[in-house]
Coordinates of C-alpha atoms in Angstrom, one line a residue:
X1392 CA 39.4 149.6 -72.6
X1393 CA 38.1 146.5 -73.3
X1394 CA 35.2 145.4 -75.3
X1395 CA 31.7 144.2 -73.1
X1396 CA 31.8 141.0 -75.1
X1397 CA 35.2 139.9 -74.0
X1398 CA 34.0 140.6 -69.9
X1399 CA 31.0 138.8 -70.3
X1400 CA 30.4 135.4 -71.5
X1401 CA 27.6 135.3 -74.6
X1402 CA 24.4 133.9 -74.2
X1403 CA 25.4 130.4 -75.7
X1404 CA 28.2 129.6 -73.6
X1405 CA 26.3 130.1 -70.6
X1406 CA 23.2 128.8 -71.4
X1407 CA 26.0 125.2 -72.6
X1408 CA 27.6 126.1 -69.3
X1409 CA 24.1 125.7 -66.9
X1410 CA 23.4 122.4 -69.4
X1411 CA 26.9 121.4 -68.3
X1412 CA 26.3 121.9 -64.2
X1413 CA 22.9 120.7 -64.4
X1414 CA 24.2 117.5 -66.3
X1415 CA 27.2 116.7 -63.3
X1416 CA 24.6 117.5 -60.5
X1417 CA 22.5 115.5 -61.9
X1418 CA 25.0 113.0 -62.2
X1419 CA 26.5 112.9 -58.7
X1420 CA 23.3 113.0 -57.2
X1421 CA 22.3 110.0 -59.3
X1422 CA 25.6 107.8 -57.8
X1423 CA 25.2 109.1 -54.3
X1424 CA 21.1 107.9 -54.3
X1425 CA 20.4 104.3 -54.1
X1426 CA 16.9 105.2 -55.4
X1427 CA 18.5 105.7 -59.1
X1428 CA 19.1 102.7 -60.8
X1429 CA 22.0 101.3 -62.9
X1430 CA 20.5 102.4 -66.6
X1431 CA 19.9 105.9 -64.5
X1432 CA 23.1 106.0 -63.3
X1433 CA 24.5 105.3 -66.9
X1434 CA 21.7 107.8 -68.4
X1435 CA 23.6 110.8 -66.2
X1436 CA 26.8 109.5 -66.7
X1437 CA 26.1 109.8 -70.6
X1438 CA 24.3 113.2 -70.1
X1439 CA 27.3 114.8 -68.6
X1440 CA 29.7 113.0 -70.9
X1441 CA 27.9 114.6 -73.9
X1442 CA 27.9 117.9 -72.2
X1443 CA 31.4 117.5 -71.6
X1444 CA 31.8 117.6 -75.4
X1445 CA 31.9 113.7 -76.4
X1446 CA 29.3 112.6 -78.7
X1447 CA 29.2 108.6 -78.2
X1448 CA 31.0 108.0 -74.9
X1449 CA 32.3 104.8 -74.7
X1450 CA 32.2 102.5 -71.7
X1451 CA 35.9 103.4 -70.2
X1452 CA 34.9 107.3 -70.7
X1453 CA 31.7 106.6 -68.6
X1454 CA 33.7 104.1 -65.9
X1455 CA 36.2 107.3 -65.7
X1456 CA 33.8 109.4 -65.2
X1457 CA 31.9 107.6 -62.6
X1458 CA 35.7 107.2 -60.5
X1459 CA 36.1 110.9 -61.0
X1460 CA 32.5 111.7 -59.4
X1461 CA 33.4 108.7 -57.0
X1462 CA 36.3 110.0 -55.9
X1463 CA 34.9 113.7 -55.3
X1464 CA 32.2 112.5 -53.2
X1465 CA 34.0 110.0 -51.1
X1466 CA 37.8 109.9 -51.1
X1467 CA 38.4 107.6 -48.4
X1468 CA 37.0 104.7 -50.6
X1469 CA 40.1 104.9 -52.7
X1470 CA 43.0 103.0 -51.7
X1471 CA 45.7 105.2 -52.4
X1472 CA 44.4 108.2 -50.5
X1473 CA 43.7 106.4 -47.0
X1474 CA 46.5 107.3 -44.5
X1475 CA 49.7 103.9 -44.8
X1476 CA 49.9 102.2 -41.4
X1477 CA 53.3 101.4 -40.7
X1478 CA 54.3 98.3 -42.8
X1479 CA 57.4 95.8 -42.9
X1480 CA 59.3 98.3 -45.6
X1481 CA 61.0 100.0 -43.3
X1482 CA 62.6 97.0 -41.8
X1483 CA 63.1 95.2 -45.5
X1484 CA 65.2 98.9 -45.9
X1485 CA 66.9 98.7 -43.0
X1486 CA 67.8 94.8 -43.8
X1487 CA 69.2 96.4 -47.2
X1488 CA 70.8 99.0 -45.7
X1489 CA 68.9 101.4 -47.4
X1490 CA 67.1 104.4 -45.5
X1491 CA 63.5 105.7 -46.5
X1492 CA 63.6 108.9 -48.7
X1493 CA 62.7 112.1 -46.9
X1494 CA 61.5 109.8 -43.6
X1495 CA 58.2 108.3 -45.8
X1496 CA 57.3 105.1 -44.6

C-alpha cells in the first residue's frame, strides 16, 4: 500500500509547479504579442528561466530559451524542419557513383 504523500504531490511543489506554468505562459504569450516589448519579452524570458531553477540566467540561457518557445509556436520558421526540395545532391551522387542512403534526397 503506498503512502498518500508519495501519490500526491505536497503543497510546495505544486504551488513551484503553477509558478512554473504561469511563468512559460506568460512567456510565450509575451513572444507571440507584438504588444510586449523587447525588456518584456526579456522580463518573461528571465521569469521562466528563474522558475526553471537558474538564478542569474545569462544571455545564451535566455536566447535558448526564446528558440525553444520559438520553435514550439512556429516550426516552419526553422530551417531545418521545412520539407528539402529536390537539390543537385542527387546528381553530385550519381556523378560519384555513390547512391543516396535509404532513398533520402
Amino acid at each position: 500500500m503506498s503512502h498518500p504523500e508519495t501519490i500526491y504531490p505536497a503543497p510546495a511543489s505544486y504551488e513551484r509547479a503553477q509558478a512554473a506554468l504561469a511563468a512559460l505562459d506568460t512567456a510565450r504569450e509575451s513572444l507571440r504579442s507584438s504588444e510586449y516589448s523587447e525588456a518584456d519579452q526579456r522580463t518573461a524570458l528571465c521569469w521562466l528561466a528563474n522558475e526553471l531553477g537558474t538564478t542569474r540566467p545569462e544571455r545564451g540561457t535566455l536566447a535558448a530559451i526564446r528558440a525553444v518557445l520559438e520553435k514550439l509556436d512556429r516550426p516552419d520558421v526553422f530551417r531545418r524542419d521545412q520539407v528539402h526540395l529536390p537539390s543537385r545532391e542527387p546528381l553530385l551522387l550519381t556523378a560519384l557513383g555513390l547512391s543516396s542512403p535509404l532513398g533520402c534526397l
